[in-house]
Coordinates of C-alpha atoms in Angstrom, one line a residue:
X1 CA 67.3 34.5 -33.9
X2 CA 69.1 32.3 -31.0
X3 CA 70.3 35.2 -29.2
X4 CA 67.2 36.9 -29.3
X5 CA 65.6 33.8 -27.4
X6 CA 68.4 33.4 -25.2
X7 CA 67.8 37.1 -24.1
X8 CA 64.1 36.5 -23.5
X9 CA 65.0 33.3 -21.4
X10 CA 67.5 35.5 -19.2
X11 CA 64.7 37.9 -19.0
X12 CA 62.3 35.6 -18.2
X13 CA 64.4 34.0 -15.5
X14 CA 65.3 37.2 -13.8
X15 CA 61.6 38.0 -13.4
X16 CA 61.0 35.0 -12.1
X17 CA 64.0 35.0 -9.7
X18 CA 62.7 38.6 -8.5
X19 CA 59.3 37.2 -7.6
X20 CA 60.7 34.0 -5.9
X21 CA 63.6 35.4 -3.8
X22 CA 61.9 38.8 -2.7
X23 CA 62.7 40.9 0.7
X24 CA 63.1 39.4 4.0
X25 CA 61.8 41.5 6.9
X26 CA 61.9 40.8 10.6
X27 CA 59.0 42.4 12.8
X28 CA 59.0 43.0 16.6
X29 CA 55.5 44.5 17.4
X30 CA 51.9 44.2 16.3
X31 CA 52.2 47.3 14.2
X32 CA 55.0 46.0 12.2
X33 CA 53.5 42.8 11.8
X34 CA 50.4 44.2 10.2
X35 CA 52.6 47.0 8.2
X36 CA 54.7 43.9 6.5
X37 CA 51.3 41.9 5.5
X38 CA 49.8 44.8 3.9
X39 CA 53.0 46.2 2.3
X40 CA 53.4 46.9 -1.4
X41 CA 57.1 45.6 -1.2
X42 CA 57.9 42.3 -2.5
X43 CA 58.3 40.4 0.9
X44 CA 58.8 36.7 0.5
X45 CA 59.6 36.1 4.3
X46 CA 58.7 37.6 7.9
X47 CA 60.4 36.7 10.8
X48 CA 58.6 37.5 14.2
X49 CA 60.6 38.2 17.1
X50 CA 59.5 36.7 20.5
X51 CA 56.4 38.6 22.0
X52 CA 52.9 39.3 22.2
X53 CA 51.1 40.5 19.3
X54 CA 47.6 41.4 19.7
X55 CA 45.0 41.8 16.8
X56 CA 43.4 39.8 14.2
X57 CA 45.7 39.6 11.3
X58 CA 45.1 38.9 7.3
X59 CA 47.4 37.6 4.9
X60 CA 46.8 38.6 1.4
X61 CA 50.0 37.7 -0.6
X62 CA 52.2 34.8 -0.8
X63 CA 54.7 35.1 1.8
X64 CA 56.6 32.6 4.6
X65 CA 55.9 33.6 8.1
X66 CA 58.2 32.2 10.6
X67 CA 57.9 32.6 14.2
X68 CA 60.8 32.8 16.8
X69 CA 60.7 30.8 20.0
X70 CA 58.1 32.8 22.0
X71 CA 55.9 34.6 19.4
X72 CA 52.4 34.6 20.5
X73 CA 49.7 35.9 18.4
X74 CA 46.3 36.8 20.5
X75 CA 43.3 37.7 18.9
X76 CA 40.5 39.8 19.8
X77 CA 38.0 37.1 20.8
X78 CA 36.1 37.9 17.6
X79 CA 36.5 36.5 14.2
X80 CA 39.7 34.6 12.9
X81 CA 43.0 35.4 14.5
X82 CA 44.8 34.9 11.5
X83 CA 43.0 34.5 7.9
X84 CA 45.1 33.5 4.8
X85 CA 43.5 34.8 1.5
X86 CA 46.7 34.2 -0.6
X87 CA 48.0 30.9 -2.3
X88 CA 51.0 29.4 -1.6
X89 CA 51.5 30.7 2.3
X90 CA 53.5 28.9 4.7
X91 CA 53.3 29.6 8.3
X92 CA 55.4 28.0 11.0
X93 CA 56.4 28.1 14.6
X94 CA 53.3 30.4 15.9
X95 CA 51.2 30.2 19.0
X96 CA 47.7 31.5 18.2
X97 CA 44.8 31.8 20.8
X98 CA 41.7 34.1 21.1
X99 CA 39.5 33.3 18.3
X100 CA 35.7 34.2 18.1
X101 CA 33.2 31.7 19.5
X102 CA 32.4 30.3 16.0
X103 CA 35.9 31.2 14.5
X104 CA 39.4 29.8 13.9
X105 CA 42.6 30.3 14.9
X106 CA 43.8 30.4 11.4
X107 CA 41.1 30.5 8.8
X108 CA 42.5 29.6 4.9
X109 CA 40.7 30.5 2.0
X110 CA 43.9 30.6 -0.4
X111 CA 45.1 27.4 -2.2
X112 CA 48.0 25.2 -0.9
X113 CA 49.0 26.5 2.0
X114 CA 51.5 24.8 4.3
X115 CA 51.0 25.2 8.2
X116 CA 53.6 23.5 10.3
X117 CA 54.7 23.7 14.1
X118 CA 52.0 25.6 15.2
X119 CA 50.2 25.8 18.6
X120 CA 46.6 26.8 18.9
X121 CA 44.8 26.8 22.0
X122 CA 42.0 29.0 23.1
X123 CA 40.0 28.9 19.7
X124 CA 36.9 27.3 18.4
X125 CA 38.4 25.8 15.4
X126 CA 41.8 25.3 15.2
X127 CA 42.6 25.5 11.6
X128 CA 39.5 25.8 8.9
X129 CA 40.1 25.4 5.1
X130 CA 37.1 26.1 3.0
X131 CA 36.7 26.5 -0.6
X132 CA 40.5 25.9 -1.5
X133 CA 42.8 22.9 -2.1
X134 CA 46.1 21.0 -1.9
X135 CA 47.2 22.2 1.6
X136 CA 49.6 20.5 4.2
X137 CA 48.8 20.7 7.9
X138 CA 51.5 19.2 9.8
X139 CA 53.0 18.7 13.2
X140 CA 50.8 21.5 14.7
X141 CA 49.3 21.0 18.5
X142 CA 45.6 22.0 18.7
X143 CA 42.9 22.3 21.4
X144 CA 39.8 24.3 21.6
X145 CA 38.5 26.5 24.3
X146 CA 39.2 25.2 27.9
X147 CA 36.0 26.4 29.6
X148 CA 33.0 24.0 29.9
X149 CA 30.9 26.8 29.7
X150 CA 32.0 27.7 25.7
X151 CA 31.1 25.0 22.9
X152 CA 34.3 23.5 21.3
X153 CA 35.2 23.1 17.8
X154 CA 37.1 21.0 15.5
X155 CA 41.1 20.6 15.5
X156 CA 41.3 20.9 11.9
X157 CA 38.0 21.5 9.7
X158 CA 38.4 20.7 5.8
X159 CA 35.1 22.0 3.8
X160 CA 35.3 21.7 0.1
X161 CA 39.2 21.4 0.6
X162 CA 40.1 18.4 -1.4
X163 CA 43.7 17.1 -1.7
X164 CA 44.9 18.1 1.7
X165 CA 47.5 16.2 4.1
X166 CA 46.9 16.5 7.9
X167 CA 49.9 14.7 9.4
X168 CA 51.7 14.5 12.8
X169 CA 49.6 16.8 14.6
X170 CA 48.2 16.4 18.1
X171 CA 44.8 17.2 19.2
X172 CA 43.4 17.4 22.7
X173 CA 39.9 18.8 24.1
X174 CA 38.1 19.3 21.0
X175 CA 34.9 18.6 19.3
X176 CA 36.6 16.2 16.7
X177 CA 40.4 16.2 15.9
X178 CA 39.7 16.1 12.2
X179 CA 36.6 16.7 10.5
X180 CA 36.8 16.2 6.7
X181 CA 33.3 17.1 4.6
X182 CA 32.9 17.3 1.2
X183 CA 36.4 17.2 0.7
X184 CA 38.0 14.4 -1.7
X185 CA 41.5 12.8 -2.0
X186 CA 42.8 13.5 1.8
X187 CA 45.5 12.1 3.9
X188 CA 45.1 11.8 7.5
X189 CA 47.9 9.9 8.9
X190 CA 50.2 9.9 12.3
X191 CA 48.0 12.0 14.4
X192 CA 47.1 11.8 17.9
X193 CA 43.6 12.7 19.3
X194 CA 42.6 12.6 23.0
X195 CA 39.6 13.5 24.7
X196 CA 37.5 14.3 21.3
X197 CA 34.0 13.5 20.6
X198 CA 35.2 11.9 17.4
X199 CA 38.9 11.7 16.6
X200 CA 38.4 11.5 12.7
X201 CA 35.0 12.3 11.3
X202 CA 34.0 12.1 7.4
X203 CA 31.2 13.6 5.8
X204 CA 30.3 13.3 2.1
X205 CA 33.8 12.5 1.2
X206 CA 35.5 10.1 -1.1
X207 CA 39.0 8.5 -1.4
X208 CA 40.2 9.4 2.1
X209 CA 43.4 7.7 3.7
X210 CA 43.3 7.4 7.2
X211 CA 46.4 5.8 8.7
X212 CA 48.6 5.4 11.7
X213 CA 46.7 7.3 13.8
X214 CA 45.9 7.0 17.6
X215 CA 42.5 8.0 19.2
X216 CA 41.8 7.6 23.0
X217 CA 39.3 8.9 25.4
X218 CA 36.8 9.8 22.9
X219 CA 33.5 8.6 21.9
X220 CA 34.3 7.7 18.8
X221 CA 37.6 7.0 17.6
X222 CA 36.5 7.4 13.8
X223 CA 33.0 8.5 12.7
X224 CA 32.8 7.8 8.6
X225 CA 29.7 8.7 7.7
X226 CA 27.9 8.9 4.1
X227 CA 31.6 8.2 2.5
X228 CA 32.7 6.0 -0.1
X229 CA 36.3 4.4 -1.1
X230 CA 37.7 5.3 2.5
X231 CA 41.2 3.4 3.1
X232 CA 41.5 2.7 7.2
X233 CA 44.7 1.2 7.7
X234 CA 47.1 0.6 10.7
X235 CA 45.3 2.8 13.2
X236 CA 45.1 2.3 17.2
X237 CA 41.8 3.1 18.6
X238 CA 41.9 2.4 22.6
X239 CA 39.9 3.1 25.5
X240 CA 37.1 4.9 24.0
X241 CA 34.6 3.5 26.8
X242 CA 31.5 6.0 26.8
X243 CA 28.2 4.4 26.5
X244 CA 27.2 3.9 22.6
X245 CA 30.9 5.0 21.7
X246 CA 33.4 2.9 19.7
X247 CA 36.6 2.5 18.5
X248 CA 35.3 3.1 14.6
X249 CA 31.6 4.1 13.7
X250 CA 31.3 3.1 10.0
X251 CA 27.6 4.6 9.0
X252 CA 26.4 5.0 5.4
X253 CA 29.9 3.9 4.3
X254 CA 30.5 2.0 0.7
X255 CA 33.1 0.0 -1.0
X256 CA 35.7 1.0 1.8
X257 CA 38.7 -1.1 2.8
X258 CA 39.5 -1.2 7.0
X259 CA 42.7 -3.2 7.3
X260 CA 45.4 -3.9 9.9
X261 CA 43.8 -1.8 12.5
X262 CA 43.8 -2.3 16.6
X263 CA 40.6 -1.6 18.5
X264 CA 41.4 -2.3 22.2
X265 CA 39.2 -1.7 25.2
X266 CA 36.5 0.1 23.7
X267 CA 32.8 -0.1 24.6
X268 CA 32.8 -1.3 21.1
X269 CA 35.5 -2.2 18.9
X270 CA 34.0 -1.6 15.2
X271 CA 30.3 -0.6 14.6
X272 CA 28.8 -1.0 11.2
X273 CA 25.5 0.6 10.4
X274 CA 23.9 0.7 6.8
X275 CA 27.7 0.1 5.8
X276 CA 28.0 -2.0 2.4
X277 CA 30.4 -3.8 0.3
X278 CA 33.0 -3.0 2.6
X279 CA 36.3 -5.1 3.4
X280 CA 37.5 -5.9 7.0
X281 CA 40.7 -7.8 7.0
X282 CA 43.7 -8.2 9.5
X283 CA 42.4 -5.9 12.2
X284 CA 42.7 -7.2 15.8
X285 CA 39.6 -6.9 18.3
X286 CA 41.0 -7.1 21.9
X287 CA 39.3 -6.4 25.2
X288 CA 36.2 -4.5 24.0
X289 CA 32.6 -5.0 25.6
X290 CA 31.5 -5.7 22.2
X291 CA 34.3 -6.5 19.2
X292 CA 32.1 -6.1 16.1
X293 CA 28.6 -4.9 15.9
X294 CA 27.0 -5.1 12.5
X295 CA 23.9 -2.9 12.6
X296 CA 21.0 -2.9 10.2
X297 CA 21.2 -2.7 6.4
X298 CA 24.6 -3.7 6.9
X299 CA 25.6 -6.2 3.9
X300 CA 27.9 -7.6 1.6
X301 CA 30.8 -6.8 3.7
X302 CA 33.4 -9.0 3.7
X303 CA 35.2 -9.7 7.0
X304 CA 37.8 -12.3 7.0
X305 CA 41.5 -12.8 8.6
X306 CA 40.6 -10.7 11.5
X307 CA 41.4 -11.6 15.1
X308 CA 39.3 -11.6 18.1
X309 CA 40.5 -11.6 21.5
X310 CA 39.0 -11.5 25.1
X311 CA 36.0 -9.4 23.8
X312 CA 33.2 -10.0 26.1
X313 CA 31.1 -10.6 22.8
X314 CA 33.0 -11.0 19.8
X315 CA 30.2 -10.4 17.1
X316 CA 26.9 -9.3 17.2
X317 CA 24.7 -8.7 14.4
X318 CA 21.0 -7.6 13.3
X319 CA 19.7 -10.9 12.5
X320 CA 18.7 -9.3 8.8
X321 CA 22.1 -9.0 7.8
X322 CA 23.8 -10.8 4.8
X323 CA 27.6 -10.5 5.1
X324 CA 30.6 -13.0 4.0
X325 CA 32.7 -14.2 7.1
X326 CA 35.5 -15.8 4.8
X327 CA 37.2 -15.2 1.6
X328 CA 38.8 -18.1 -0.4
X329 CA 38.1 -20.5 2.6
X330 CA 39.9 -18.6 5.3
X331 CA 37.9 -17.2 8.2
X332 CA 38.6 -15.2 11.3
X333 CA 40.3 -16.3 14.3
X334 CA 38.6 -16.3 17.9
X335 CA 40.2 -17.1 20.9
X336 CA 36.8 -18.5 22.5
X337 CA 36.3 -21.4 19.7
X338 CA 37.8 -24.5 21.1
X339 CA 36.4 -26.9 18.2
X340 CA 38.5 -29.6 17.2
X341 CA 41.1 -29.6 14.5
X342 CA 41.7 -32.9 13.6
X343 CA 44.1 -32.7 10.7
X344 CA 46.0 -29.9 12.2
X345 CA 45.7 -28.0 9.4
X346 CA 45.1 -24.0 9.4
X347 CA 41.4 -24.1 10.0
X348 CA 39.1 -25.3 13.1
X349 CA 37.3 -28.3 11.5
X350 CA 33.7 -26.9 13.1
X351 CA 32.1 -23.4 12.2
X352 CA 32.1 -20.5 14.3
X353 CA 28.8 -19.4 15.4
X354 CA 28.2 -15.9 17.0
X355 CA 25.6 -13.1 16.9
X356 CA 24.5 -13.2 20.4
X357 CA 20.7 -14.2 20.7
X358 CA 20.6 -12.2 24.0
X359 CA 21.2 -9.3 21.9
X360 CA 18.5 -9.9 19.3
X361 CA 15.9 -10.1 22.4
X362 CA 17.4 -7.0 24.0
X363 CA 17.2 -4.9 20.7
X364 CA 13.4 -5.8 20.9
X365 CA 13.2 -5.4 25.0
X366 CA 15.5 -2.7 26.2
X367 CA 14.8 -3.5 29.6
X368 CA 16.4 -7.1 29.1
X369 CA 20.1 -5.3 29.4
X370 CA 20.2 -5.6 32.9
X371 CA 21.1 -9.3 32.8
X372 CA 23.8 -8.3 30.1
X373 CA 27.0 -10.6 31.5
X374 CA 25.1 -12.4 33.7
X375 CA 26.0 -16.2 34.0
X376 CA 22.7 -17.4 32.9
X377 CA 23.4 -15.2 29.6
X378 CA 26.8 -16.3 29.4
X379 CA 25.9 -20.0 29.5
X380 CA 22.6 -19.6 27.0
X381 CA 25.3 -18.2 24.5
X382 CA 27.7 -20.9 25.1
X383 CA 25.1 -23.2 24.5
X384 CA 24.1 -21.7 21.2
X385 CA 27.7 -21.5 19.8
X386 CA 28.4 -25.1 20.3
X387 CA 24.9 -26.6 19.1
X388 CA 25.8 -27.8 15.5
X389 CA 22.5 -26.8 14.3
X390 CA 22.8 -23.9 12.1
X391 CA 20.5 -20.9 13.3
X392 CA 19.3 -18.0 11.2
X393 CA 20.0 -15.6 14.3
X394 CA 23.5 -16.4 14.4
X395 CA 26.6 -15.2 12.3
X396 CA 28.4 -18.6 11.1
X397 CA 32.0 -18.4 10.0
X398 CA 32.4 -21.7 8.1
X399 CA 36.3 -21.6 7.9
X400 CA 37.6 -20.3 11.3
X401 CA 41.0 -20.0 11.8
X402 CA 43.2 -22.4 13.8
X403 CA 45.9 -19.8 14.6
X404 CA 45.6 -16.1 14.5
X405 CA 46.0 -14.4 11.3
X406 CA 49.6 -12.6 10.8
X407 CA 49.2 -9.1 11.1
X408 CA 52.2 -6.7 10.8
X409 CA 52.2 -4.3 14.0
X410 CA 54.8 -1.8 15.0
X411 CA 55.2 -3.5 18.3
X412 CA 53.9 -7.1 18.9
X413 CA 54.9 -7.9 22.5
X414 CA 54.5 -11.8 22.1
X415 CA 57.1 -11.3 19.1
X416 CA 59.4 -9.2 21.2
X417 CA 59.4 -12.0 24.0
X418 CA 59.7 -14.9 21.9
X419 CA 62.7 -13.1 19.9
X420 CA 64.4 -12.2 23.2
X421 CA 64.0 -15.8 24.7
X422 CA 65.1 -17.1 21.3
X423 CA 68.5 -14.5 21.5
X424 CA 69.2 -15.9 25.0
X425 CA 68.8 -19.5 24.0
X426 CA 71.2 -18.9 21.3
X427 CA 73.9 -17.6 23.7
X428 CA 73.3 -20.3 26.0
X429 CA 73.5 -23.0 23.3
X430 CA 76.7 -21.2 22.0
X431 CA 78.6 -21.4 25.5
X432 CA 77.3 -25.1 26.0
X433 CA 79.1 -26.0 22.8
X434 CA 82.2 -23.9 23.7
X435 CA 82.2 -25.9 27.3
X436 CA 82.0 -29.4 25.7
X437 CA 84.4 -28.6 22.9
X438 CA 86.8 -27.7 25.8
X439 CA 86.3 -30.8 27.5
X440 CA 87.1 -32.5 24.4
X441 CA 90.3 -30.9 23.8
X442 CA 91.3 -31.4 27.4
X443 CA 90.8 -35.1 27.1
X444 CA 92.9 -35.4 24.2
X445 CA 95.6 -33.3 25.5
X446 CA 95.5 -35.2 28.7
X447 CA 95.3 -33.9 32.1
X448 CA 98.8 -32.1 32.9
X449 CA 99.1 -28.5 34.5
X450 CA 99.8 -27.1 31.5
X451 CA 97.0 -28.6 29.3
X452 CA 94.8 -27.7 32.0
X453 CA 95.6 -24.1 31.6
X454 CA 94.8 -24.4 28.1
X455 CA 91.4 -25.6 29.1
X456 CA 90.9 -22.5 31.4
X457 CA 91.9 -20.3 28.5
X458 CA 89.5 -21.8 26.3
X459 CA 86.8 -21.5 28.8
X460 CA 87.7 -17.6 29.4
X461 CA 87.4 -17.1 25.7
X462 CA 83.9 -18.7 25.7
X463 CA 83.0 -16.7 28.8
X464 CA 84.3 -13.3 27.5
X465 CA 82.3 -14.3 24.4
X466 CA 79.0 -14.8 25.9
X467 CA 79.7 -11.8 28.0
X468 CA 80.3 -9.6 24.7
X469 CA 77.0 -11.0 23.5
X470 CA 75.1 -9.7 26.7
X471 CA 76.9 -6.2 26.6
X472 CA 74.3 -3.5 27.5
X473 CA 73.0 -1.9 24.3
X474 CA 74.2 1.7 23.7
X475 CA 72.2 4.6 22.1
X476 CA 71.6 4.4 18.4
X477 CA 72.2 7.7 16.2
X478 CA 69.2 10.0 15.6
X479 CA 68.7 11.6 12.3
X480 CA 67.2 15.2 13.1
X481 CA 64.2 16.2 10.8
X482 CA 64.1 12.8 9.7
X483 CA 63.4 10.4 12.5
X484 CA 60.3 11.0 14.5
X485 CA 58.7 10.6 18.0
X486 CA 57.0 7.2 18.5
X487 CA 54.3 8.8 20.5
X488 CA 53.3 12.2 19.4
X489 CA 54.5 11.6 16.0
X490 CA 56.5 15.0 15.8
X491 CA 59.9 15.2 14.1
X492 CA 62.7 15.1 16.1
X493 CA 64.5 18.5 15.9
X494 CA 66.3 19.0 19.2
X495 CA 68.7 16.4 20.0
X496 CA 69.3 17.8 23.4
X497 CA 65.5 16.7 24.5
X498 CA 65.8 13.3 22.8
X499 CA 64.9 10.0 24.4
X500 CA 65.2 6.4 23.3
X501 CA 64.5 3.0 24.5
X502 CA 66.6 -0.3 23.1
X503 CA 63.8 -3.1 23.3
X504 CA 64.5 -6.5 24.2
X505 CA 64.9 -7.5 20.6
X506 CA 66.9 -4.8 19.9
X507 CA 64.6 -2.7 18.1
X508 CA 65.0 1.2 19.0
X509 CA 61.9 3.3 20.1
X510 CA 62.7 6.8 19.7
X511 CA 61.1 10.4 21.4
X512 CA 61.4 14.0 21.1
X513 CA 60.7 14.5 24.7
X514 CA 61.4 12.7 28.1
X515 CA 57.4 13.2 29.0
X516 CA 56.7 11.2 25.8
X517 CA 58.9 8.4 26.6
X518 CA 57.5 8.2 30.3
X519 CA 54.0 8.2 28.8
X520 CA 55.0 5.4 26.4
X521 CA 56.6 3.6 29.3
X522 CA 53.4 4.2 31.5
X523 CA 50.9 3.0 28.7
X524 CA 52.9 0.1 26.9
X525 CA 55.2 -1.0 29.6
X526 CA 57.6 -2.9 27.2
X527 CA 60.3 -5.2 28.0
X528 CA 63.4 -3.0 27.3
X529 CA 67.4 -3.5 27.2
X530 CA 68.2 0.1 28.1
X531 CA 66.8 3.6 28.1
X532 CA 68.7 6.9 27.5
X533 CA 68.2 10.5 28.0
X534 CA 70.2 13.4 27.4
X535 CA 71.9 15.3 30.4
X536 CA 70.6 18.6 30.7
X537 CA 74.0 20.3 31.3
X538 CA 76.4 18.4 29.1
X539 CA 73.8 17.3 26.6
X540 CA 75.5 13.6 26.5
X541 CA 73.4 10.6 26.4
X542 CA 73.3 9.1 30.0
X543 CA 71.2 6.2 31.5
X544 CA 67.1 7.2 32.2
X545 CA 67.4 4.3 35.0
X546 CA 69.9 5.9 36.9
X547 CA 69.3 9.7 36.4
X548 CA 67.7 12.2 38.5
X549 CA 64.9 14.9 37.2
X550 CA 63.5 18.1 37.7
X551 CA 60.0 19.2 36.3
X552 CA 59.7 22.8 36.0
X553 CA 57.0 24.9 33.7
X554 CA 59.9 26.9 32.7
X555 CA 62.2 24.1 31.3
X556 CA 61.7 24.1 27.3
X557 CA 60.8 20.8 25.8
X558 CA 59.4 20.1 22.5
X559 CA 56.0 18.6 23.9
X560 CA 56.2 21.0 26.9
X561 CA 56.1 18.3 29.6
X562 CA 59.3 20.8 31.1
X563 CA 61.5 17.4 32.3
X564 CA 65.2 17.9 32.6
X565 CA 67.5 14.9 33.2
X566 CA 70.7 15.1 35.1
X567 CA 73.5 12.5 35.5
X568 CA 74.0 12.9 39.6
X569 CA 71.5 13.6 42.1
X570 CA 73.7 16.7 43.1
X571 CA 73.3 18.4 39.8
X572 CA 69.8 18.0 39.8
X573 CA 69.8 19.5 43.5
X574 CA 72.0 22.2 42.5
X575 CA 69.8 23.4 39.6
X576 CA 66.7 23.0 41.7
X577 CA 68.1 25.5 44.6
X578 CA 68.6 27.8 41.4
X579 CA 65.7 27.5 39.2
X580 CA 62.9 25.8 41.5
X581 CA 60.8 22.7 40.2
X582 CA 60.2 19.3 41.5
X583 CA 62.6 16.6 41.7
X584 CA 61.7 13.1 40.8
X585 CA 63.5 9.7 40.6
X586 CA 63.0 7.4 37.7
X587 CA 60.4 5.5 39.8
X588 CA 58.5 8.5 40.9
X589 CA 58.4 10.1 37.3
X590 CA 57.0 6.8 36.3
X591 CA 54.4 7.0 38.9
X592 CA 52.9 10.2 38.0
X593 CA 50.1 11.4 36.1
X594 CA 52.6 12.4 33.4
X595 CA 50.0 14.1 31.1
X596 CA 49.2 16.6 34.1
X597 CA 53.2 18.4 33.3
X598 CA 51.8 19.3 29.5
X599 CA 49.4 21.9 30.6
X600 CA 46.9 23.8 27.7
X601 CA 48.7 27.1 26.7
X602 CA 52.1 25.3 26.8
X603 CA 53.9 24.9 23.3
X604 CA 56.1 22.7 21.9
X605 CA 59.5 24.7 21.1
X606 CA 60.0 23.7 17.4

């Protein structure tokens, strides 16, 4: 009996093994690729050699497609370039372009697809998944058509595609970066969106996690519509400055959590409209024209432990709304609230009032907008704020915070400066202790030459220890395929292209491309102890500050900036003479529009 069961188990395992480990084939032409995709043979892996592959292709069985560096699929400019009909398909490292005017680079109909490290451009939609579930779309670079005469589609479009994860992708020049429609339980995290209509757009969806994304130069960073139980956490929405745009527009949205986000330099930070029973906490509203705008029919929202800094208008609201601006006797922090705090506790003694009476008038008489930010209106609003008489037209926070709420940012410049200064003070104090201890010992020993020699030895040791404490920081180890770039969020897979900063507080910031580090230095202007890149020839770590650079479109780098670093000017000049390109010093590189190096159509080299 047991022998029969054992034989059956062995037979069953052999059958499964045969299916799991099918044939691996390599193709080098469009015809060979089409034949491999349609073959009746058990093929588990298709490796594609570098080259141009023309036509539209269909995947109708489970397979793992791997493109070598330089593989480009050119569609027919009608229909979808690559259609995935089967379940459990993996596609990686392909460049795809040339879809129809309303079609996708990759159209997914099967379940559980895994698409990663692909570059899609000159397509309508990048990836379009419909009537399927359980996908993973990670570390792709996606843009739409580059012509102003052609309509743009969505970077990743999910329609009835629940349980899908969209992580670590880079989107630029798309209609929306990610559009989630009728798709529940999805995760949108670690993506970067540039120059879109909306960075992330949801419609009629529930239980969506939107976390650690960056959206800039778009109309709205987020557009959340007719959605329930959305978690929006630790995102960064900045410089979305178009009129009527916002870092986040929360419309027809209910029972959601908006926590620990940074909205900076937008026309409006966060807008609520017909939004109910949502919780806004630990968000930072910084340097927006309007920090928080609460539009019509937005009630029963809890807004507390948020920080408002240097917004032209901190909060404005429709006068008929009713919301909660504190919870458990803790409100929000406003940098323009100068009321007294007599007992020096965590809260200001008098309520904060905002809401902007001028906003109420201008909403009824739009022509009054010409007086926006005029001295008269600013004075009017200031008088209204400090008047101790409550008013129905004002937002009233009864428990404003005396100090900003503690928010865990990935990088907090002020904290970095404090910790750095504190570290330096500790070292100075340490040296002073050694100095006075040495003087005390000298006095005990007397003033002979031999004893004086002891004193200078001790002082020398003190200086040596202090100097060691100030020694220049060295590069940290990077774990390939585990660590990721702090700008583009791509996994670091090529050590020779990697770069890193060591901040003043000792924290390392990692990058998969010199261009990413340059962009970070230009936008964030961090205080750093040291910066390192790899020498293009020796592959060893060298100082970024003293390196010479050549930029050439033929230089391969993960994010296609095409920048190579050299330890000496002579090495850079020799490379330039042989291969061409433009030469840069560190200062010249930092003063260049770095994004101009990264042209549409150039792919990452993962």
